[in-house]
mmCIF file of C-alpha atoms in Angstrom:
data_model
loop_
_atom_site.group_PDB
_atom_site.id
_atom_site.type_symbol
_atom_site.label_atom_id
_atom_site.label_comp_id
_atom_site.label_asym_id
_atom_site.label_seq_id
_atom_site.Cartn_x
_atom_site.Cartn_y
_atom_site.Cartn_z
ATOM 1 C CA UNK A 3 148.404 -46.960 20.359
ATOM 2 C CA UNK A 4 147.870 -44.745 23.395
ATOM 3 C CA UNK A 5 151.493 -43.613 23.255
ATOM 4 C CA UNK A 6 151.133 -42.533 19.655
ATOM 5 C CA UNK A 7 147.922 -40.701 20.421
ATOM 6 C CA UNK A 8 149.244 -38.733 23.352
ATOM 7 C CA UNK A 9 151.704 -36.589 21.403
ATOM 8 C CA UNK A 10 148.909 -35.555 19.167
ATOM 9 C CA UNK A 11 146.803 -34.567 22.097
ATOM 10 C CA UNK A 12 149.612 -32.518 23.583
ATOM 11 C CA UNK A 13 150.282 -30.600 20.398
ATOM 12 C CA UNK A 14 149.097 -27.010 20.607
ATOM 13 C CA UNK A 15 146.375 -25.675 18.503
ATOM 14 C CA UNK A 16 147.112 -22.990 15.943
ATOM 15 C CA UNK A 17 145.557 -20.401 18.195
ATOM 16 C CA UNK A 18 147.670 -21.451 21.211
ATOM 17 C CA UNK A 19 150.804 -21.520 19.062
ATOM 18 C CA UNK A 20 150.128 -18.040 17.958
ATOM 19 C CA UNK A 21 149.519 -16.769 21.477
ATOM 20 C CA UNK A 22 152.148 -18.697 23.613
ATOM 21 C CA UNK A 23 155.882 -18.787 23.053
ATOM 22 C CA UNK A 24 157.470 -21.999 21.642
ATOM 23 C CA UNK A 25 160.029 -22.861 24.387
ATOM 24 C CA UNK A 26 157.450 -23.036 27.223
ATOM 25 C CA UNK A 27 155.182 -25.495 25.390
ATOM 26 C CA UNK A 28 158.008 -27.885 24.613
ATOM 27 C CA UNK A 29 159.206 -28.073 28.308
ATOM 28 C CA UNK A 30 155.795 -28.953 29.674
ATOM 29 C CA UNK A 31 155.341 -31.676 27.121
ATOM 30 C CA UNK A 32 158.660 -33.344 28.097
ATOM 31 C CA UNK A 33 157.825 -33.464 31.828
ATOM 32 C CA UNK A 34 154.424 -34.983 31.251
ATOM 33 C CA UNK A 35 155.851 -37.678 29.073
ATOM 34 C CA UNK A 36 158.448 -38.603 31.695
ATOM 35 C CA UNK A 37 155.888 -38.841 34.473
ATOM 36 C CA UNK A 38 153.595 -40.842 32.246
ATOM 37 C CA UNK A 39 156.421 -43.216 31.359
ATOM 38 C CA UNK A 40 157.244 -43.742 35.065
ATOM 39 C CA UNK A 41 153.651 -44.489 35.901
ATOM 40 C CA UNK A 42 153.373 -46.904 33.044
ATOM 41 C CA UNK A 43 156.574 -48.675 34.189
ATOM 42 C CA UNK A 44 155.357 -49.002 37.781
ATOM 43 C CA UNK A 45 152.033 -50.313 36.543
ATOM 44 C CA UNK A 46 153.823 -52.856 34.380
ATOM 45 C CA UNK A 47 156.019 -54.022 37.282
ATOM 46 C CA UNK A 48 152.952 -54.359 39.539
ATOM 47 C CA UNK A 49 151.089 -56.237 36.863
ATOM 48 C CA UNK A 50 154.033 -58.566 36.386
ATOM 49 C CA UNK A 51 154.378 -59.259 40.145
ATOM 50 C CA UNK A 52 150.676 -59.880 40.486
ATOM 51 C CA UNK A 53 150.742 -62.238 37.536
ATOM 52 C CA UNK A 54 153.720 -64.119 39.025
ATOM 53 C CA UNK A 55 151.901 -64.461 42.376
ATOM 54 C CA UNK A 56 148.822 -65.717 40.589
ATOM 55 C CA UNK A 57 150.896 -68.319 38.762
ATOM 56 C CA UNK A 58 152.466 -69.604 41.977
ATOM 57 C CA UNK A 59 149.122 -69.673 43.744
ATOM 58 C CA UNK A 60 147.637 -71.648 40.935
ATOM 59 C CA UNK A 61 150.548 -74.098 41.111
ATOM 60 C CA UNK A 62 150.064 -74.585 44.860
ATOM 61 C CA UNK A 63 146.330 -75.101 44.383
ATOM 62 C CA UNK A 64 147.043 -77.566 41.647
ATOM 63 C CA UNK A 65 149.420 -79.532 43.917
ATOM 64 C CA UNK A 66 146.827 -79.616 46.713
ATOM 65 C CA UNK A 67 144.201 -80.842 44.338
ATOM 66 C CA UNK A 68 146.572 -83.538 43.061
ATOM 67 C CA UNK A 69 147.218 -84.673 46.667
ATOM 68 C CA UNK A 70 143.506 -84.728 47.419
ATOM 69 C CA UNK A 71 142.867 -86.739 44.309
ATOM 70 C CA UNK A 72 145.555 -89.206 45.355
ATOM 71 C CA UNK A 73 144.058 -89.570 48.841
ATOM 72 C CA UNK A 74 140.612 -90.008 47.398
ATOM 73 C CA UNK A 75 141.973 -92.722 45.117
ATOM 74 C CA UNK A 76 143.513 -94.506 48.119
ATOM 75 C CA UNK A 77 140.266 -94.254 50.074
ATOM 76 C CA UNK A 78 138.379 -95.515 47.116
ATOM 77 C CA UNK A 79 140.712 -98.486 46.807
ATOM 78 C CA UNK A 80 140.333 -99.222 50.559
ATOM 79 C CA UNK A 81 136.559 -99.004 50.270
ATOM 80 C CA UNK A 82 136.617 -101.360 47.358
ATOM 81 C CA UNK A 83 138.777 -103.830 49.310
ATOM 82 C CA UNK A 84 136.429 -103.571 52.290
ATOM 83 C CA UNK A 85 133.467 -104.055 50.020
ATOM 84 C CA UNK A 86 135.054 -107.144 48.576
ATOM 85 C CA UNK A 87 135.776 -108.480 52.090
ATOM 86 C CA UNK A 88 132.212 -107.822 53.219
ATOM 87 C CA UNK A 89 130.914 -109.447 50.096
ATOM 88 C CA UNK A 90 133.036 -112.508 50.802
ATOM 89 C CA UNK A 91 131.766 -112.630 54.395
ATOM 90 C CA UNK A 92 128.174 -112.246 53.257
ATOM 91 C CA UNK A 93 128.685 -115.063 50.802
ATOM 92 C CA UNK A 94 130.072 -117.285 53.615
ATOM 93 C CA UNK A 95 127.144 -116.610 55.973
ATOM 94 C CA UNK A 96 124.410 -119.246 56.172
ATOM 95 C CA UNK A 97 120.956 -118.456 54.882
ATOM 96 C CA UNK A 98 118.267 -116.782 56.991
ATOM 97 C CA UNK A 99 116.453 -120.052 57.759
ATOM 98 C CA UNK A 100 119.596 -121.603 59.164
ATOM 99 C CA UNK A 101 120.258 -118.496 61.292
ATOM 100 C CA UNK A 102 116.740 -118.724 62.704
ATOM 101 C CA UNK A 103 117.299 -122.360 63.626
ATOM 102 C CA UNK A 104 120.557 -121.493 65.310
ATOM 103 C CA UNK A 105 118.939 -118.653 67.258
ATOM 104 C CA UNK A 106 116.246 -121.009 68.465
ATOM 105 C CA UNK A 107 118.871 -123.566 69.549
ATOM 106 C CA UNK A 108 120.821 -120.891 71.458
ATOM 107 C CA UNK A 109 117.665 -119.816 73.265
ATOM 108 C CA UNK A 110 116.919 -123.411 74.219
ATOM 109 C CA UNK A 111 120.502 -123.937 75.386
ATOM 110 C CA UNK A 112 120.328 -120.857 77.618
ATOM 111 C CA UNK A 113 117.105 -122.115 79.184
ATOM 112 C CA UNK A 114 118.635 -125.552 79.845
ATOM 113 C CA UNK A 115 121.720 -123.950 81.361
ATOM 114 C CA UNK A 116 119.608 -121.808 83.685
ATOM 115 C CA UNK A 117 117.605 -124.821 84.856
ATOM 116 C CA UNK A 118 120.843 -126.764 85.389
ATOM 117 C CA UNK A 119 122.239 -123.902 87.484
ATOM 118 C CA UNK A 120 119.111 -123.880 89.630
ATOM 119 C CA UNK A 121 119.337 -127.636 90.163
ATOM 120 C CA UNK A 122 123.033 -127.333 91.027
ATOM 121 C CA UNK A 123 122.292 -124.620 93.581
ATOM 122 C CA UNK A 124 119.574 -126.798 95.092
ATOM 123 C CA UNK A 125 121.909 -129.797 95.327
ATOM 124 C CA UNK A 126 124.728 -127.711 96.796
ATOM 125 C CA UNK A 127 122.344 -126.149 99.292
ATOM 126 C CA UNK A 128 121.174 -129.578 100.401
ATOM 127 C CA UNK A 129 124.785 -130.751 100.614
ATOM 128 C CA UNK A 130 125.706 -127.758 102.769
ATOM 129 C CA UNK A 131 122.797 -128.535 105.105
ATOM 130 C CA UNK A 132 123.893 -132.169 105.335
ATOM 131 C CA UNK A 133 127.453 -131.066 106.111
ATOM 132 C CA UNK A 134 126.228 -128.738 108.840
ATOM 133 C CA UNK A 135 124.051 -131.444 110.367
ATOM 134 C CA UNK A 136 126.964 -133.866 110.264
ATOM 135 C CA UNK A 137 128.997 -131.195 112.035
ATOM 136 C CA UNK A 138 126.318 -130.956 114.746
ATOM 137 C CA UNK A 139 126.490 -134.719 115.295
ATOM 138 C CA UNK A 140 130.285 -134.523 115.506
ATOM 139 C CA UNK A 141 130.071 -131.700 118.069
ATOM 140 C CA UNK A 142 127.809 -133.829 120.258
ATOM 141 C CA UNK A 143 130.245 -136.740 120.032
ATOM 142 C CA UNK A 144 133.082 -134.441 121.103
ATOM 143 C CA UNK A 145 131.010 -133.096 124.005
ATOM 144 C CA UNK A 146 130.257 -136.622 125.213
ATOM 145 C CA UNK A 147 133.941 -137.519 124.945
ATOM 146 C CA UNK A 148 135.006 -134.417 126.906
ATOM 147 C CA UNK A 149 132.555 -135.279 129.678
ATOM 148 C CA UNK A 150 133.532 -138.941 129.944
ATOM 149 C CA UNK A 151 137.300 -138.460 129.672
ATOM 150 C CA UNK A 152 138.005 -135.082 131.268
ATOM 151 C CA UNK A 153 134.725 -134.110 132.964
ATOM 152 C CA UNK A 154 135.079 -130.721 131.263
ATOM 153 C CA UNK A 155 131.681 -129.103 131.800
ATOM 154 C CA UNK A 156 132.515 -125.758 130.134
ATOM 155 C CA UNK A 157 133.802 -127.288 126.881
ATOM 156 C CA UNK A 158 130.881 -129.722 126.688
ATOM 157 C CA UNK A 159 128.420 -126.856 127.199
ATOM 158 C CA UNK A 160 130.001 -124.841 124.369
ATOM 159 C CA UNK A 161 129.897 -127.849 122.021
ATOM 160 C CA UNK A 162 126.247 -128.605 122.764
ATOM 161 C CA UNK A 163 125.350 -124.938 122.206
ATOM 162 C CA UNK A 164 127.105 -125.085 118.822
ATOM 163 C CA UNK A 165 125.097 -128.159 117.813
ATOM 164 C CA UNK A 166 121.855 -126.463 118.875
ATOM 165 C CA UNK A 167 122.780 -123.372 116.825
ATOM 166 C CA UNK A 168 123.265 -125.534 113.720
ATOM 167 C CA UNK A 169 119.835 -127.119 114.157
ATOM 168 C CA UNK A 170 118.358 -123.671 114.644
ATOM 169 C CA UNK A 171 119.826 -122.499 111.327
ATOM 170 C CA UNK A 172 117.994 -125.284 109.477
ATOM 171 C CA UNK A 173 114.546 -123.788 110.244
ATOM 172 C CA UNK A 174 113.092 -127.275 109.978
ATOM 173 C CA UNK A 175 110.032 -128.163 112.135
ATOM 174 C CA UNK A 176 111.150 -131.799 112.086
ATOM 175 C CA UNK A 177 114.153 -130.876 114.238
ATOM 176 C CA UNK A 178 111.945 -129.981 117.209
ATOM 177 C CA UNK A 179 112.477 -133.293 119.020
ATOM 178 C CA UNK A 180 116.263 -133.080 118.642
ATOM 179 C CA UNK A 181 116.369 -129.463 119.834
ATOM 180 C CA UNK A 182 114.174 -130.333 122.797
ATOM 181 C CA UNK A 183 116.606 -133.020 123.912
ATOM 182 C CA UNK A 184 119.547 -130.624 123.410
ATOM 183 C CA UNK A 185 117.786 -128.062 125.602
ATOM 184 C CA UNK A 186 117.485 -130.650 128.379
ATOM 185 C CA UNK A 187 121.179 -131.447 128.092
ATOM 186 C CA UNK A 188 122.061 -127.751 128.293
ATOM 187 C CA UNK A 189 119.954 -127.310 131.438
ATOM 188 C CA UNK A 190 121.706 -130.313 133.020
ATOM 189 C CA UNK A 191 125.139 -128.935 132.107
ATOM 190 C CA UNK A 192 124.313 -125.475 133.438
ATOM 191 C CA UNK A 193 123.190 -126.939 136.751
ATOM 192 C CA UNK A 194 126.433 -128.912 137.159
ATOM 193 C CA UNK A 195 129.300 -127.141 138.926
ATOM 194 C CA UNK A 196 132.723 -127.406 137.362
ATOM 195 C CA UNK A 197 135.430 -128.378 139.918
ATOM 196 C CA UNK A 198 138.433 -126.075 140.024
ATOM 197 C CA UNK A 199 141.096 -128.686 139.372
ATOM 198 C CA UNK A 200 143.667 -126.195 138.191
ATOM 199 C CA UNK A 201 143.235 -124.166 141.376
ATOM 200 C CA UNK A 202 143.654 -127.287 143.535
ATOM 201 C CA UNK A 203 146.768 -128.258 141.617
ATOM 202 C CA UNK A 204 148.329 -124.818 142.152
ATOM 203 C CA UNK A 205 147.442 -124.742 145.857
ATOM 204 C CA UNK A 206 149.015 -128.175 146.390
ATOM 205 C CA UNK A 207 152.081 -127.023 144.476
ATOM 206 C CA UNK A 208 152.408 -124.035 146.816
ATOM 207 C CA UNK A 209 152.194 -126.393 149.808
ATOM 208 C CA UNK A 210 154.919 -128.570 148.308
ATOM 209 C CA UNK A 211 157.182 -125.542 148.134
ATOM 210 C CA UNK A 212 156.614 -124.930 151.838
ATOM 211 C CA UNK A 213 157.555 -128.509 152.759
ATOM 212 C CA UNK A 214 161.234 -127.702 152.327
ATOM 213 C CA UNK A 215 160.918 -124.958 154.956
ATOM 214 C CA UNK A 216 159.422 -127.234 157.622
ATOM 215 C CA UNK A 217 161.652 -127.502 160.715
ATOM 216 C CA UNK A 218 161.201 -129.240 164.030
ATOM 217 C CA UNK A 219 161.307 -126.854 166.984
ATOM 218 C CA UNK A 220 163.287 -127.986 169.990
ATOM 219 C CA UNK A 221 161.234 -128.052 173.233
ATOM 220 C CA UNK A 222 162.121 -125.416 175.739
ATOM 221 C CA UNK A 223 161.723 -125.662 179.504
ATOM 222 C CA UNK A 224 159.928 -122.722 181.006
ATOM 223 C CA UNK A 225 160.129 -122.315 184.761
ATOM 224 C CA UNK A 226 157.629 -119.862 186.082
ATOM 225 C CA UNK A 227 158.655 -120.373 189.686
ATOM 226 C CA UNK A 228 161.932 -120.282 191.539
ATOM 227 C CA UNK A 229 164.968 -122.254 190.528
ATOM 228 C CA UNK A 230 165.169 -125.916 191.434
ATOM 229 C CA UNK A 231 166.632 -126.688 194.835
ATOM 230 C CA UNK A 232 166.848 -122.968 195.409
ATOM 231 C CA UNK A 233 170.070 -122.756 193.401
ATOM 232 C CA UNK A 234 170.112 -119.033 193.185
ATOM 233 C CA UNK A 235 172.992 -116.703 193.619
ATOM 234 C CA UNK A 236 173.488 -114.310 196.404
ATOM 235 C CA UNK A 237 173.997 -110.874 195.182
ATOM 236 C CA UNK A 238 173.551 -109.676 191.653
ATOM 237 C CA UNK A 239 174.579 -112.777 189.565
ATOM 238 C CA UNK A 240 173.694 -116.435 188.984
ATOM 239 C CA UNK A 241 175.582 -119.129 190.803
ATOM 240 C CA UNK A 242 177.584 -121.858 189.124
ATOM 241 C CA UNK A 243 174.832 -124.411 189.808
ATOM 242 C CA UNK A 244 172.172 -122.319 188.156
ATOM 243 C CA UNK A 245 174.328 -121.877 185.080
ATOM 244 C CA UNK A 246 174.934 -125.607 184.929
ATOM 245 C CA UNK A 247 171.208 -126.314 185.209
ATOM 246 C CA UNK A 248 170.425 -123.868 182.412
ATOM 247 C CA UNK A 249 172.847 -125.643 180.086
ATOM 248 C CA UNK A 250 171.688 -129.175 180.941
ATOM 249 C CA UNK A 251 167.992 -128.303 180.596
ATOM 250 C CA UNK A 252 168.459 -127.855 176.878
ATOM 251 C CA UNK A 253 168.997 -131.598 176.414
ATOM 252 C CA UNK A 254 166.368 -133.098 178.690
ATOM 253 C CA UNK A 255 163.590 -132.082 180.935
ATOM 254 C CA UNK A 256 161.363 -133.653 183.520
ATOM 255 C CA UNK A 257 157.657 -133.350 182.793
ATOM 256 C CA UNK A 258 155.173 -134.553 185.381
ATOM 257 C CA UNK A 259 152.245 -134.482 182.833
ATOM 258 C CA UNK A 260 152.124 -138.150 181.827
ATOM 259 C CA UNK A 261 149.189 -137.755 179.429
ATOM 260 C CA UNK A 262 150.996 -135.255 177.195
ATOM 261 C CA UNK A 263 152.353 -136.695 173.890
ATOM 262 C CA UNK A 264 155.888 -135.513 173.185
ATOM 263 C CA UNK A 265 157.313 -136.161 169.706
ATOM 264 C CA UNK A 266 160.979 -137.076 169.403
ATOM 265 C CA UNK A 267 163.183 -134.482 167.781
ATOM 266 C CA UNK A 268 163.917 -134.980 164.072
ATOM 267 C CA UNK A 269 167.227 -134.001 162.597
ATOM 268 C CA UNK A 270 169.387 -134.777 159.583
ATOM 269 C CA UNK A 271 168.298 -137.761 157.521
ATOM 270 C CA UNK A 272 165.111 -138.395 159.495
ATOM 271 C CA UNK A 273 163.840 -134.855 158.804
ATOM 272 C CA UNK A 274 164.681 -135.199 155.087
ATOM 273 C CA UNK A 275 162.727 -138.452 154.921
ATOM 274 C CA UNK A 276 159.702 -136.826 156.527
ATOM 275 C CA UNK A 277 159.859 -133.927 154.059
ATOM 276 C CA UNK A 278 160.167 -136.357 151.135
ATOM 277 C CA UNK A 279 157.180 -138.422 152.295
ATOM 278 C CA UNK A 280 155.080 -135.284 152.699
ATOM 279 C CA UNK A 281 156.117 -133.970 149.264
ATOM 280 C CA UNK A 282 155.270 -137.293 147.586
ATOM 281 C CA UNK A 283 151.855 -137.347 149.229
ATOM 282 C CA UNK A 284 151.119 -133.826 147.981
ATOM 283 C CA UNK A 285 152.357 -134.700 144.500
ATOM 284 C CA UNK A 286 150.014 -137.693 144.408
ATOM 285 C CA UNK A 287 147.163 -135.405 145.460
ATOM 286 C CA UNK A 288 148.043 -133.078 142.565
ATOM 287 C CA UNK A 289 147.848 -135.931 140.060
ATOM 288 C CA UNK A 290 144.503 -137.063 141.481
ATOM 289 C CA UNK A 291 143.129 -133.501 141.307
ATOM 290 C CA UNK A 292 144.016 -133.153 137.625
ATOM 291 C CA UNK A 293 142.643 -136.552 136.659
ATOM 292 C CA UNK A 294 139.476 -136.357 138.743
ATOM 293 C CA UNK A 295 140.336 -139.304 141.007
ATOM 294 C CA UNK A 296 138.467 -138.423 144.172
ATOM 295 C CA UNK A 297 139.452 -141.557 146.105
ATOM 296 C CA UNK A 298 143.151 -141.183 145.360
ATOM 297 C CA UNK A 299 142.969 -137.475 146.173
ATOM 298 C CA UNK A 300 141.415 -138.111 149.594
ATOM 299 C CA UNK A 301 143.934 -140.856 150.416
ATOM 300 C CA UNK A 302 146.877 -138.646 149.462
ATOM 301 C CA UNK A 303 145.616 -135.736 151.595
ATOM 302 C CA UNK A 304 145.008 -138.080 154.555
ATOM 303 C CA UNK A 305 148.522 -139.475 154.180
ATOM 304 C CA UNK A 306 150.006 -135.965 154.196
ATOM 305 C CA UNK A 307 147.971 -135.100 157.299
ATOM 306 C CA UNK A 308 149.136 -138.259 159.068
ATOM 307 C CA UNK A 309 152.763 -137.376 158.288
ATOM 308 C CA UNK A 310 152.292 -133.947 159.835
ATOM 309 C CA UNK A 311 150.476 -135.280 162.890
ATOM 310 C CA UNK A 312 152.967 -138.099 163.478
ATOM 311 C CA UNK A 313 156.181 -136.064 163.239
ATOM 312 C CA UNK A 314 155.413 -132.503 164.309
ATOM 313 C CA UNK A 315 154.138 -131.175 167.625
ATOM 314 C CA UNK A 316 151.047 -129.034 167.880
ATOM 315 C CA UNK A 317 153.088 -126.069 169.015
ATOM 316 C CA UNK A 318 154.935 -126.074 165.666
ATOM 317 C CA UNK A 319 153.447 -123.069 163.843
ATOM 318 C CA UNK A 320 154.445 -124.174 160.326
ATOM 319 C CA UNK A 321 153.078 -127.678 160.752
ATOM 320 C CA UNK A 322 149.848 -126.387 162.300
ATOM 321 C CA UNK A 323 149.176 -123.944 159.431
ATOM 322 C CA UNK A 324 149.901 -126.583 156.775
ATOM 323 C CA UNK A 325 147.570 -129.011 158.545
ATOM 324 C CA UNK A 326 144.786 -126.442 158.518
ATOM 325 C CA UNK A 327 145.246 -125.883 154.780
ATOM 326 C CA UNK A 328 145.154 -129.629 154.116
ATOM 327 C CA UNK A 329 141.944 -129.926 156.157
ATOM 328 C CA UNK A 330 140.406 -127.226 153.929
ATOM 329 C CA UNK A 331 141.645 -128.801 150.663
ATOM 330 C CA UNK A 332 140.333 -132.261 151.481
ATOM 331 C CA UNK A 333 136.793 -130.855 151.336
ATOM 332 C CA UNK A 334 137.243 -129.499 147.796
ATOM 333 C CA UNK A 335 135.531 -131.619 145.083
ATOM 334 C CA UNK A 336 137.751 -133.036 142.364
ATOM 335 C CA UNK A 337 135.130 -135.049 140.509
ATOM 336 C CA UNK A 338 131.576 -134.427 139.400
ATOM 337 C CA UNK A 339 128.705 -136.536 138.133
ATOM 338 C CA UNK A 340 128.414 -135.472 134.499
ATOM 339 C CA UNK A 341 125.102 -135.601 132.615
ATOM 340 C CA UNK A 342 124.668 -138.204 129.888
ATOM 341 C CA UNK A 343 124.469 -136.871 126.313
ATOM 342 C CA UNK A 344 123.541 -140.217 124.743
ATOM 343 C CA UNK A 345 119.863 -139.274 124.385
ATOM 344 C CA UNK A 346 120.729 -135.980 122.676
ATOM 345 C CA UNK A 347 123.070 -137.757 120.282
ATOM 346 C CA UNK A 348 120.410 -140.371 119.496
ATOM 347 C CA UNK A 349 117.808 -137.664 118.834
ATOM 348 C CA UNK A 350 120.092 -135.847 116.379
ATOM 349 C CA UNK A 351 120.971 -139.108 114.617
ATOM 350 C CA UNK A 352 117.275 -139.969 114.289
ATOM 351 C CA UNK A 353 116.607 -136.554 112.762
ATOM 352 C CA UNK A 354 119.412 -137.097 110.234
ATOM 353 C CA UNK A 355 117.998 -140.493 109.290
ATOM 354 C CA UNK A 356 114.541 -139.004 108.701
ATOM 355 C CA UNK A 357 116.041 -136.341 106.422
ATOM 356 C CA UNK A 358 117.638 -138.998 104.220
ATOM 357 C CA UNK A 359 114.510 -141.113 103.830
ATOM 358 C CA UNK A 360 113.379 -141.610 100.193
ATOM 359 C CA UNK A 361 110.421 -139.596 98.971
ATOM 360 C CA UNK A 362 108.231 -142.711 98.631
ATOM 361 C CA UNK A 363 108.906 -143.798 102.198
ATOM 362 C CA UNK A 364 108.328 -140.261 103.459
ATOM 363 C CA UNK A 365 104.967 -140.176 101.658
ATOM 364 C CA UNK A 366 103.920 -143.456 103.319
ATOM 365 C CA UNK A 367 104.548 -142.144 106.802
ATOM 366 C CA UNK A 368 101.578 -141.761 109.086
ATOM 367 C CA UNK A 369 99.948 -138.349 109.307
ATOM 368 C CA UNK A 370 99.961 -138.509 113.078
ATOM 369 C CA UNK A 371 103.709 -139.017 113.146
ATOM 370 C CA UNK A 372 104.203 -136.064 110.818
ATOM 371 C CA UNK A 373 102.023 -133.844 112.972
ATOM 372 C CA UNK A 374 103.893 -134.923 116.109
ATOM 373 C CA UNK A 375 107.241 -134.061 114.554
ATOM 374 C CA UNK A 376 106.137 -130.783 113.029
ATOM 375 C CA UNK A 377 104.281 -129.308 116.034
ATOM 376 C CA UNK A 378 105.983 -128.519 119.345
#
């Protein structure tokens, strides 16, 4: 309708037609129509593109909405299934009264379990104390055995100290009597000197190694005066008689000191027998030193000394030094009077027996006895 109206609007009025020429008015009208047609075509194309975009956008929105609807349907179905499951679980649950009864039973069970745990801890604690006290008694038995068998003062002291430490950990006033007796035993052990048996054994072993090196020195004749019978050479050399006398004096000599004891020379098998006898005597002394046999030790040292005195002269340096060492070793103690731990062991055993007395018997005990045990 607008296209039909436009030509009418562009038509000249009768006054304009009379004033303007005809060719100019017709050219302007043709250009305006062309421009108007182009504008209308562009507007139509734009309107068509916009409409197409709107259609596609609407389709995409529609697809998204369809997907959302589908997801919502799935969620709704899942919620319905969950609701049905919860409903089934609620139907299977017991009523509120039964739940209250069960809650009360659980509370009671927890209380019983706690009391049982406390009783178990008490029983285990008492058992641990009994085990420790039994260990203290065993340590005292070991200490007594070490003293009687090996006379080992250091080990016995350590064992008694361990037993006293166990009684101290108990923090029980009733253990005062036992600890008092253990203190007396410790004082007795500390005042007893431990013999150095290992040192004696090693010293005797060193002397045995020196036995093999013992040799008998041949006596030499020393003439401080002139040669016998005046057998001296004239001039600057010795005569044939003096040389002969020097050679023969190596085998015998004349000594006018009758009271002087001269040992015969030992050589070969006789010297080996003397060395063997001396080595056996020292070996016997070693055994006696390790085993604490004082009598055997003294006899073995005396036998070794007699072998040295009977077969070696006093001017023999090796024999004299070994004799001096044996005289020093014979004074070393190899045994010791050990204290008796029987009273300490009896006191600990009595304390253990009192701990295991029944409650009724413990209640019937005299008050004076309780006060004596509890107060130091």
